[in-house]
Amino acid sequence: GLYVGETSKTVGERFKQHLKGIDAGRGLPEHGMQLVHSLMWPWQKVPGAKRLFYEAALHKALEIKNINGPKISGNAEPVEKWPKRFQSKLLRALAEE
């Protein structure tokens, strides 16, 4: 599966904590394998106030047409709470699901 999360630490530091069981989801210490850098925000830090919404948008985008793919987990702000006009193409795609 894929876990989508946000952190104030570097992703490497946070992943090491997860592997040690620190605030880790069930199964992550035993099954965590690697970070998927291609899915990360390229500048490491997502713009402050919108970070939870970007995390939720990635989570939702990975779920689209994901019938037999990996399970997507992690926290995700409901789309109803997203700022107006945030990720409008993604919202249209989700509405078509």
PDB file of N, CA and C in Angstrom:
ATOM      1  N   GLY A   1       0.809  -1.178   0.000  1.00  0.00           N
ATOM      2  CA  GLY A   1       0.000   0.000   0.000  1.00  0.00           C
ATOM      3  C   GLY A   1       0.858   1.249   0.000  1.00  0.00           C
ATOM      4  N   LEU A   2       0.206   2.370  -0.162  1.00  0.00           N
ATOM      5  CA  LEU A   2       0.861   3.669  -0.130  1.00  0.00           C
ATOM      6  C   LEU A   2       0.283   4.490   1.009  1.00  0.00           C
ATOM      7  N   TYR A   3       1.154   5.111   1.762  1.00  0.00           N
ATOM      8  CA  TYR A   3       0.731   5.997   2.846  1.00  0.00           C
ATOM      9  C   TYR A   3       1.044   7.424   2.428  1.00  0.00           C
ATOM     10  N   VAL A   4       0.042   8.293   2.493  1.00  0.00           N
ATOM     11  CA  VAL A   4       0.219   9.704   2.172  1.00  0.00           C
ATOM     12  C   VAL A   4       0.126  10.482   3.478  1.00  0.00           C
ATOM     13  N   GLY A   5       1.164  11.227   3.802  1.00  0.00           N
ATOM     14  CA  GLY A   5       1.163  11.980   5.044  1.00  0.00           C
ATOM     15  C   GLY A   5       1.918  13.284   4.909  1.00  0.00           C
ATOM     16  N   GLU A   6       1.858  14.083   5.947  1.00  0.00           N
ATOM     17  CA  GLU A   6       2.608  15.326   5.967  1.00  0.00           C
ATOM     18  C   GLU A   6       3.362  15.400   7.280  1.00  0.00           C
ATOM     19  N   THR A   7       4.480  16.115   7.255  1.00  0.00           N
ATOM     20  CA  THR A   7       5.326  16.194   8.431  1.00  0.00           C
ATOM     21  C   THR A   7       6.110  17.488   8.440  1.00  0.00           C
ATOM     22  N   SER A   8       6.521  17.914   9.616  1.00  0.00           N
ATOM     23  CA  SER A   8       7.390  19.089   9.715  1.00  0.00           C
ATOM     24  C   SER A   8       8.856  18.676   9.605  1.00  0.00           C
ATOM     25  N   LYS A   9       9.115  17.377   9.648  1.00  0.00           N
ATOM     26  CA  LYS A   9      10.473  16.844   9.531  1.00  0.00           C
ATOM     27  C   LYS A   9      10.787  16.576   8.060  1.00  0.00           C
ATOM     28  N   THR A  10      12.022  16.195   7.783  1.00  0.00           N
ATOM     29  CA  THR A  10      12.292  15.745   6.423  1.00  0.00           C
ATOM     30  C   THR A  10      11.593  14.400   6.247  1.00  0.00           C
ATOM     31  N   VAL A  11      11.275  14.056   5.013  1.00  0.00           N
ATOM     32  CA  VAL A  11      10.577  12.790   4.790  1.00  0.00           C
ATOM     33  C   VAL A  11      11.448  11.615   5.215  1.00  0.00           C
ATOM     34  N   GLY A  12      12.747  11.735   5.049  1.00  0.00           N
ATOM     35  CA  GLY A  12      13.658  10.667   5.471  1.00  0.00           C
ATOM     36  C   GLY A  12      13.619  10.447   6.971  1.00  0.00           C
ATOM     37  N   GLU A  13      13.662  11.546   7.733  1.00  0.00           N
ATOM     38  CA  GLU A  13      13.590  11.444   9.194  1.00  0.00           C
ATOM     39  C   GLU A  13      12.261  10.816   9.628  1.00  0.00           C
ATOM     40  N   ARG A  14      11.174  11.284   9.014  1.00  0.00           N
ATOM     41  CA  ARG A  14       9.856  10.783   9.405  1.00  0.00           C
ATOM     42  C   ARG A  14       9.697   9.316   9.052  1.00  0.00           C
ATOM     43  N   PHE A  15      10.215   8.899   7.906  1.00  0.00           N
ATOM     44  CA  PHE A  15      10.137   7.493   7.509  1.00  0.00           C
ATOM     45  C   PHE A  15      10.913   6.615   8.494  1.00  0.00           C
ATOM     46  N   LYS A  16      12.083   7.068   8.921  1.00  0.00           N
ATOM     47  CA  LYS A  16      12.864   6.314   9.917  1.00  0.00           C
ATOM     48  C   LYS A  16      12.080   6.168  11.218  1.00  0.00           C
ATOM     49  N   GLN A  17      11.379   7.242  11.626  1.00  0.00           N
ATOM     50  CA  GLN A  17      10.548   7.162  12.829  1.00  0.00           C
ATOM     51  C   GLN A  17       9.435   6.129  12.645  1.00  0.00           C
ATOM     52  N   HIS A  18       8.794   6.156  11.490  1.00  0.00           N
ATOM     53  CA  HIS A  18       7.732   5.182  11.217  1.00  0.00           C
ATOM     54  C   HIS A  18       8.272   3.756  11.310  1.00  0.00           C
ATOM     55  N   LEU A  19       9.434   3.521  10.732  1.00  0.00           N
ATOM     56  CA  LEU A  19      10.014   2.171  10.767  1.00  0.00           C
ATOM     57  C   LEU A  19      10.333   1.723  12.191  1.00  0.00           C
ATOM     58  N   LYS A  20      10.638   2.685  13.068  1.00  0.00           N
ATOM     59  CA  LYS A  20      10.904   2.373  14.475  1.00  0.00           C
ATOM     60  C   LYS A  20       9.614   2.258  15.284  1.00  0.00           C
ATOM     61  N   GLY A  21       8.469   2.532  14.642  1.00  0.00           N
ATOM     62  CA  GLY A  21       7.189   2.427  15.333  1.00  0.00           C
ATOM     63  C   GLY A  21       6.722   3.710  15.987  1.00  0.00           C
ATOM     64  N   ILE A  22       7.429   4.817  15.778  1.00  0.00           N
ATOM     65  CA  ILE A  22       7.050   6.091  16.387  1.00  0.00           C
ATOM     66  C   ILE A  22       5.895   6.694  15.600  1.00  0.00           C
ATOM     67  N   ASP A  23       4.729   6.784  16.234  1.00  0.00           N
ATOM     68  CA  ASP A  23       3.514   7.303  15.591  1.00  0.00           C
ATOM     69  C   ASP A  23       3.282   6.671  14.221  1.00  0.00           C
ATOM     70  N   ALA A  24       3.515   5.389  14.136  1.00  0.00           N
ATOM     71  CA  ALA A  24       3.373   4.669  12.868  1.00  0.00           C
ATOM     72  C   ALA A  24       2.029   3.968  12.795  1.00  0.00           C
ATOM     73  N   GLY A  25       1.502   3.909  11.591  1.00  0.00           N
ATOM     74  CA  GLY A  25       0.278   3.157  11.367  1.00  0.00           C
ATOM     75  C   GLY A  25       0.536   1.668  11.552  1.00  0.00           C
ATOM     76  N   ARG A  26      -0.533   0.955  11.810  1.00  0.00           N
ATOM     77  CA  ARG A  26      -0.427  -0.490  12.004  1.00  0.00           C
ATOM     78  C   ARG A  26       0.203  -1.133  10.770  1.00  0.00           C
ATOM     79  N   GLY A  27       1.199  -1.934  10.955  1.00  0.00           N
ATOM     80  CA  GLY A  27       1.837  -2.655   9.867  1.00  0.00           C
ATOM     81  C   GLY A  27       3.017  -1.943   9.237  1.00  0.00           C
ATOM     82  N   LEU A  28       3.125  -0.636   9.448  1.00  0.00           N
ATOM     83  CA  LEU A  28       4.213   0.084   8.787  1.00  0.00           C
ATOM     84  C   LEU A  28       5.600  -0.360   9.268  1.00  0.00           C
ATOM     85  N   PRO A  29       5.835  -0.510  10.563  1.00  0.00           N
ATOM     86  CA  PRO A  29       7.173  -0.946  10.968  1.00  0.00           C
ATOM     87  C   PRO A  29       7.592  -2.290  10.353  1.00  0.00           C
ATOM     88  N   GLU A  30       6.632  -3.185  10.146  1.00  0.00           N
ATOM     89  CA  GLU A  30       6.969  -4.501   9.589  1.00  0.00           C
ATOM     90  C   GLU A  30       7.002  -4.490   8.063  1.00  0.00           C
ATOM     91  N   HIS A  31       6.199  -3.644   7.444  1.00  0.00           N
ATOM     92  CA  HIS A  31       6.027  -3.714   6.001  1.00  0.00           C
ATOM     93  C   HIS A  31       6.516  -2.499   5.233  1.00  0.00           C
ATOM     94  N   GLY A  32       6.907  -1.418   5.926  1.00  0.00           N
ATOM     95  CA  GLY A  32       7.400  -0.226   5.239  1.00  0.00           C
ATOM     96  C   GLY A  32       8.654  -0.564   4.444  1.00  0.00           C
ATOM     97  N   MET A  33       8.676  -0.179   3.178  1.00  0.00           N
ATOM     98  CA  MET A  33       9.786  -0.551   2.314  1.00  0.00           C
ATOM     99  C   MET A  33      10.627   0.636   1.863  1.00  0.00           C
ATOM    100  N   GLN A  34       9.976   1.639   1.292  1.00  0.00           N
ATOM    101  CA  GLN A  34      10.752   2.757   0.761  1.00  0.00           C
ATOM    102  C   GLN A  34       9.872   3.969   0.569  1.00  0.00           C
ATOM    103  N   LEU A  35      10.519   5.113   0.444  1.00  0.00           N
ATOM    104  CA  LEU A  35       9.829   6.347   0.106  1.00  0.00           C
ATOM    105  C   LEU A  35       9.634   6.386  -1.397  1.00  0.00           C
ATOM    106  N   VAL A  36       8.530   6.923  -1.842  1.00  0.00           N
ATOM    107  CA  VAL A  36       8.265   7.044  -3.277  1.00  0.00           C
ATOM    108  C   VAL A  36       8.420   8.531  -3.630  1.00  0.00           C
ATOM    109  N   HIS A  37       9.649   8.918  -3.922  1.00  0.00           N
ATOM    110  CA  HIS A  37       9.968  10.323  -4.162  1.00  0.00           C
ATOM    111  C   HIS A  37       9.216  10.904  -5.351  1.00  0.00           C
ATOM    112  N   SER A  38       8.870  10.086  -6.336  1.00  0.00           N
ATOM    113  CA  SER A  38       8.166  10.598  -7.518  1.00  0.00           C
ATOM    114  C   SER A  38       6.770  11.109  -7.179  1.00  0.00           C
ATOM    115  N   LEU A  39       6.235  10.750  -6.017  1.00  0.00           N
ATOM    116  CA  LEU A  39       4.914  11.208  -5.613  1.00  0.00           C
ATOM    117  C   LEU A  39       4.965  12.388  -4.644  1.00  0.00           C
ATOM    118  N   MET A  40       6.169  12.833  -4.309  1.00  0.00           N
ATOM    119  CA  MET A  40       6.309  13.897  -3.311  1.00  0.00           C
ATOM    120  C   MET A  40       6.339  15.267  -3.949  1.00  0.00           C
ATOM    121  N   TRP A  41       5.890  16.248  -3.179  1.00  0.00           N
ATOM    122  CA  TRP A  41       5.985  17.642  -3.585  1.00  0.00           C
ATOM    123  C   TRP A  41       7.457  17.918  -3.865  1.00  0.00           C
ATOM    124  N   PRO A  42       7.792  18.427  -5.044  1.00  0.00           N
ATOM    125  CA  PRO A  42       9.200  18.525  -5.447  1.00  0.00           C
ATOM    126  C   PRO A  42      10.073  19.419  -4.588  1.00  0.00           C
ATOM    127  N   TRP A  43       9.497  20.348  -3.845  1.00  0.00           N
ATOM    128  CA  TRP A  43      10.322  21.246  -3.045  1.00  0.00           C
ATOM    129  C   TRP A  43      10.312  20.848  -1.576  1.00  0.00           C
ATOM    130  N   GLN A  44       9.890  19.649  -1.277  1.00  0.00           N
ATOM    131  CA  GLN A  44       9.839  19.089   0.074  1.00  0.00           C
ATOM    132  C   GLN A  44       8.797  19.733   0.984  1.00  0.00           C
ATOM    133  N   LYS A  45       8.683  21.038   0.990  1.00  0.00           N
ATOM    134  CA  LYS A  45       7.718  21.694   1.872  1.00  0.00           C
ATOM    135  C   LYS A  45       6.572  22.249   1.038  1.00  0.00           C
ATOM    136  N   VAL A  46       5.385  21.815   1.338  1.00  0.00           N
ATOM    137  CA  VAL A  46       4.188  22.297   0.658  1.00  0.00           C
ATOM    138  C   VAL A  46       3.812  23.644   1.269  1.00  0.00           C
ATOM    139  N   PRO A  47       3.278  24.578   0.477  1.00  0.00           N
ATOM    140  CA  PRO A  47       2.888  25.882   1.028  1.00  0.00           C
ATOM    141  C   PRO A  47       2.050  25.744   2.290  1.00  0.00           C
ATOM    142  N   GLY A  48       2.513  26.358   3.365  1.00  0.00           N
ATOM    143  CA  GLY A  48       1.953  26.297   4.709  1.00  0.00           C
ATOM    144  C   GLY A  48       0.499  25.975   4.895  1.00  0.00           C
ATOM    145  N   ALA A  49      -0.377  26.947   4.696  1.00  0.00           N
ATOM    146  CA  ALA A  49      -1.793  26.778   5.024  1.00  0.00           C
ATOM    147  C   ALA A  49      -2.477  25.729   4.165  1.00  0.00           C
ATOM    148  N   LYS A  50      -1.910  25.405   3.018  1.00  0.00           N
ATOM    149  CA  LYS A  50      -2.565  24.448   2.124  1.00  0.00           C
ATOM    150  C   LYS A  50      -1.989  23.041   2.213  1.00  0.00           C
ATOM    151  N   ARG A  51      -1.045  22.800   3.106  1.00  0.00           N
ATOM    152  CA  ARG A  51      -0.364  21.499   3.114  1.00  0.00           C
ATOM    153  C   ARG A  51      -1.322  20.325   3.312  1.00  0.00           C
ATOM    154  N   LEU A  52      -2.310  20.488   4.172  1.00  0.00           N
ATOM    155  CA  LEU A  52      -3.262  19.396   4.396  1.00  0.00           C
ATOM    156  C   LEU A  52      -4.119  19.150   3.159  1.00  0.00           C
ATOM    157  N   PHE A  53      -4.375  20.202   2.406  1.00  0.00           N
ATOM    158  CA  PHE A  53      -5.189  20.056   1.201  1.00  0.00           C
ATOM    159  C   PHE A  53      -4.386  19.406   0.075  1.00  0.00           C
ATOM    160  N   TYR A  54      -3.097  19.739  -0.029  1.00  0.00           N
ATOM    161  CA  TYR A  54      -2.254  19.079  -1.035  1.00  0.00           C
ATOM    162  C   TYR A  54      -2.097  17.592  -0.710  1.00  0.00           C
ATOM    163  N   GLU A  55      -1.963  17.286   0.568  1.00  0.00           N
ATOM    164  CA  GLU A  55      -1.883  15.885   0.991  1.00  0.00           C
ATOM    165  C   GLU A  55      -3.168  15.159   0.606  1.00  0.00           C
ATOM    166  N   ALA A  56      -4.309  15.776   0.883  1.00  0.00           N
ATOM    167  CA  ALA A  56      -5.596  15.168   0.554  1.00  0.00           C
ATOM    168  C   ALA A  56      -5.754  15.018  -0.957  1.00  0.00           C
ATOM    169  N   ALA A  57      -5.284  16.011  -1.729  1.00  0.00           N
ATOM    170  CA  ALA A  57      -5.407  15.955  -3.185  1.00  0.00           C
ATOM    171  C   ALA A  57      -4.585  14.797  -3.742  1.00  0.00           C
ATOM    172  N   LEU A  58      -3.378  14.603  -3.244  1.00  0.00           N
ATOM    173  CA  LEU A  58      -2.569  13.466  -3.697  1.00  0.00           C
ATOM    174  C   LEU A  58      -3.261  12.158  -3.347  1.00  0.00           C
ATOM    175  N   HIS A  59      -3.754  12.074  -2.126  1.00  0.00           N
ATOM    176  CA  HIS A  59      -4.464  10.878  -1.664  1.00  0.00           C
ATOM    177  C   HIS A  59      -5.630  10.561  -2.608  1.00  0.00           C
ATOM    178  N   LYS A  60      -6.448  11.571  -2.896  1.00  0.00           N
ATOM    179  CA  LYS A  60      -7.609  11.375  -3.762  1.00  0.00           C
ATOM    180  C   LYS A  60      -7.193  11.037  -5.195  1.00  0.00           C
ATOM    181  N   ALA A  61      -6.161  11.700  -5.716  1.00  0.00           N
ATOM    182  CA  ALA A  61      -5.699  11.420  -7.081  1.00  0.00           C
ATOM    183  C   ALA A  61      -5.220   9.978  -7.215  1.00  0.00           C
ATOM    184  N   LEU A  62      -4.565   9.464  -6.199  1.00  0.00           N
ATOM    185  CA  LEU A  62      -4.082   8.081  -6.243  1.00  0.00           C
ATOM    186  C   LEU A  62      -5.229   7.075  -6.183  1.00  0.00           C
ATOM    187  N   GLU A  63      -6.368   7.485  -5.641  1.00  0.00           N
ATOM    188  CA  GLU A  63      -7.523   6.586  -5.538  1.00  0.00           C
ATOM    189  C   GLU A  63      -8.324   6.486  -6.841  1.00  0.00           C
ATOM    190  N   ILE A  64      -8.190   7.468  -7.735  1.00  0.00           N
ATOM    191  CA  ILE A  64      -8.981   7.474  -8.967  1.00  0.00           C
ATOM    192  C   ILE A  64      -8.652   6.245  -9.806  1.00  0.00           C
ATOM    193  N   LYS A  65      -9.684   5.517 -10.160  1.00  0.00           N
ATOM    194  CA  LYS A  65      -9.580   4.301 -10.980  1.00  0.00           C
ATOM    195  C   LYS A  65      -8.565   3.301 -10.426  1.00  0.00           C
ATOM    196  N   ASN A  66      -8.372   3.313  -9.137  1.00  0.00           N
ATOM    197  CA  ASN A  66      -7.434   2.404  -8.470  1.00  0.00           C
ATOM    198  C   ASN A  66      -8.210   1.168  -8.010  1.00  0.00           C
ATOM    199  N   ILE A  67      -8.636   0.358  -8.952  1.00  0.00           N
ATOM    200  CA  ILE A  67      -9.472  -0.801  -8.646  1.00  0.00           C
ATOM    201  C   ILE A  67      -8.649  -1.931  -8.031  1.00  0.00           C
ATOM    202  N   ASN A  68      -7.553  -2.279  -8.656  1.00  0.00           N
ATOM    203  CA  ASN A  68      -6.725  -3.387  -8.172  1.00  0.00           C
ATOM    204  C   ASN A  68      -5.336  -2.939  -7.747  1.00  0.00           C
ATOM    205  N   GLY A  69      -5.151  -1.640  -7.616  1.00  0.00           N
ATOM    206  CA  GLY A  69      -3.835  -1.123  -7.247  1.00  0.00           C
ATOM    207  C   GLY A  69      -3.607  -1.172  -5.751  1.00  0.00           C
ATOM    208  N   PRO A  70      -2.561  -0.519  -5.298  1.00  0.00           N
ATOM    209  CA  PRO A  70      -2.246  -0.539  -3.863  1.00  0.00           C
ATOM    210  C   PRO A  70      -3.291   0.226  -3.052  1.00  0.00           C
ATOM    211  N   LYS A  71      -3.455  -0.190  -1.814  1.00  0.00           N
ATOM    212  CA  LYS A  71      -4.344   0.516  -0.890  1.00  0.00           C
ATOM    213  C   LYS A  71      -3.692   1.857  -0.556  1.00  0.00           C
ATOM    214  N   ILE A  72      -4.493   2.914  -0.557  1.00  0.00           N
ATOM    215  CA  ILE A  72      -4.010   4.247  -0.222  1.00  0.00           C
ATOM    216  C   ILE A  72      -4.504   4.576   1.179  1.00  0.00           C
ATOM    217  N   SER A  73      -3.586   4.955   2.067  1.00  0.00           N
ATOM    218  CA  SER A  73      -4.001   5.290   3.424  1.00  0.00           C
ATOM    219  C   SER A  73      -3.329   6.582   3.855  1.00  0.00           C
ATOM    220  N   GLY A  74      -3.750   7.078   4.999  1.00  0.00           N
ATOM    221  CA  GLY A  74      -3.244   8.337   5.536  1.00  0.00           C
ATOM    222  C   GLY A  74      -4.409   9.289   5.750  1.00  0.00           C
ATOM    223  N   ASN A  75      -4.122  10.382   6.392  1.00  0.00           N
ATOM    224  CA  ASN A  75      -5.168  11.371   6.637  1.00  0.00           C
ATOM    225  C   ASN A  75      -5.465  12.126   5.353  1.00  0.00           C
ATOM    226  N   ALA A  76      -6.706  12.518   5.181  1.00  0.00           N
ATOM    227  CA  ALA A  76      -7.084  13.303   4.013  1.00  0.00           C
ATOM    228  C   ALA A  76      -8.257  14.205   4.369  1.00  0.00           C
ATOM    229  N   GLU A  77      -8.066  15.506   4.194  1.00  0.00           N
ATOM    230  CA  GLU A  77      -9.151  16.454   4.419  1.00  0.00           C
ATOM    231  C   GLU A  77     -10.271  16.170   3.425  1.00  0.00           C
ATOM    232  N   PRO A  78     -11.505  16.108   3.865  1.00  0.00           N
ATOM    233  CA  PRO A  78     -12.617  15.887   2.934  1.00  0.00           C
ATOM    234  C   PRO A  78     -12.678  17.003   1.890  1.00  0.00           C
ATOM    235  N   VAL A  79     -13.042  16.664   0.670  1.00  0.00           N
ATOM    236  CA  VAL A  79     -13.079  17.657  -0.409  1.00  0.00           C
ATOM    237  C   VAL A  79     -14.013  18.816  -0.079  1.00  0.00           C
ATOM    238  N   GLU A  80     -15.008  18.586   0.746  1.00  0.00           N
ATOM    239  CA  GLU A  80     -15.934  19.652   1.122  1.00  0.00           C
ATOM    240  C   GLU A  80     -15.223  20.771   1.887  1.00  0.00           C
ATOM    241  N   LYS A  81     -14.099  20.460   2.496  1.00  0.00           N
ATOM    242  CA  LYS A  81     -13.347  21.453   3.268  1.00  0.00           C
ATOM    243  C   LYS A  81     -12.236  22.126   2.451  1.00  0.00           C
ATOM    244  N   TRP A  82     -12.030  21.679   1.219  1.00  0.00           N
ATOM    245  CA  TRP A  82     -10.975  22.261   0.391  1.00  0.00           C
ATOM    246  C   TRP A  82     -11.309  23.716   0.066  1.00  0.00           C
ATOM    247  N   PRO A  83     -10.286  24.560  -0.105  1.00  0.00           N
ATOM    248  CA  PRO A  83     -10.539  25.954  -0.492  1.00  0.00           C
ATOM    249  C   PRO A  83     -11.242  26.030  -1.850  1.00  0.00           C
ATOM    250  N   LYS A  84     -11.980  27.089  -2.072  1.00  0.00           N
ATOM    251  CA  LYS A  84     -12.663  27.281  -3.353  1.00  0.00           C
ATOM    252  C   LYS A  84     -11.640  27.312  -4.477  1.00  0.00           C
ATOM    253  N   ARG A  85     -11.980  26.674  -5.570  1.00  0.00           N
ATOM    254  CA  ARG A  85     -11.164  26.609  -6.790  1.00  0.00           C
ATOM    255  C   ARG A  85      -9.828  25.878  -6.585  1.00  0.00           C
ATOM    256  N   PHE A  86      -9.696  25.124  -5.511  1.00  0.00           N
ATOM    257  CA  PHE A  86      -8.485  24.338  -5.279  1.00  0.00           C
ATOM    258  C   PHE A  86      -8.609  23.008  -6.017  1.00  0.00           C
ATOM    259  N   GLN A  87      -7.667  22.723  -6.890  1.00  0.00           N
ATOM    260  CA  GLN A  87      -7.617  21.458  -7.622  1.00  0.00           C
ATOM    261  C   GLN A  87      -8.924  21.169  -8.369  1.00  0.00           C
ATOM    262  N   SER A  88      -9.395  22.140  -9.137  1.00  0.00           N
ATOM    263  CA  SER A  88     -10.686  21.998  -9.814  1.00  0.00           C
ATOM    264  C   SER A  88     -10.714  20.828 -10.799  1.00  0.00           C
ATOM    265  N   LYS A  89      -9.612  20.563 -11.512  1.00  0.00           N
ATOM    266  CA  LYS A  89      -9.586  19.419 -12.435  1.00  0.00           C
ATOM    267  C   LYS A  89      -9.734  18.108 -11.667  1.00  0.00           C
ATOM    268  N   LEU A  90      -9.059  18.020 -10.545  1.00  0.00           N
ATOM    269  CA  LEU A  90      -9.157  16.810  -9.724  1.00  0.00           C
ATOM    270  C   LEU A  90     -10.575  16.648  -9.194  1.00  0.00           C
ATOM    271  N   LEU A  91     -11.187  17.716  -8.760  1.00  0.00           N
ATOM    272  CA  LEU A  91     -12.559  17.637  -8.261  1.00  0.00           C
ATOM    273  C   LEU A  91     -13.512  17.155  -9.352  1.00  0.00           C
ATOM    274  N   ARG A  92     -13.304  17.620 -10.585  1.00  0.00           N
ATOM    275  CA  ARG A  92     -14.150  17.147 -11.699  1.00  0.00           C
ATOM    276  C   ARG A  92     -13.943  15.655 -11.935  1.00  0.00           C
ATOM    277  N   ALA A  93     -12.682  15.212 -11.883  1.00  0.00           N
ATOM    278  CA  ALA A  93     -12.383  13.788 -12.074  1.00  0.00           C
ATOM    279  C   ALA A  93     -13.017  12.938 -10.976  1.00  0.00           C
ATOM    280  N   LEU A  94     -12.979  13.435  -9.757  1.00  0.00           N
ATOM    281  CA  LEU A  94     -13.592  12.699  -8.647  1.00  0.00           C
ATOM    282  C   LEU A  94     -15.108  12.622  -8.816  1.00  0.00           C
ATOM    283  N   ALA A  95     -15.700  13.696  -9.321  1.00  0.00           N
ATOM    284  CA  ALA A  95     -17.147  13.710  -9.527  1.00  0.00           C
ATOM    285  C   ALA A  95     -17.574  12.705 -10.584  1.00  0.00           C
ATOM    286  N   GLU A  96     -16.683  12.404 -11.534  1.00  0.00           N
ATOM    287  CA  GLU A  96     -16.981  11.443 -12.599  1.00  0.00           C
ATOM    288  C   GLU A  96     -16.840  10.002 -12.122  1.00  0.00           C
ATOM    289  N   GLU A  97     -16.217   9.781 -11.006  1.00  0.00           N
ATOM    290  CA  GLU A  97     -15.997   8.425 -10.489  1.00  0.00           C
ATOM    291  C   GLU A  97     -17.301   7.747 -10.144  1.00  0.00           C
TER     292      GLU A  97
END
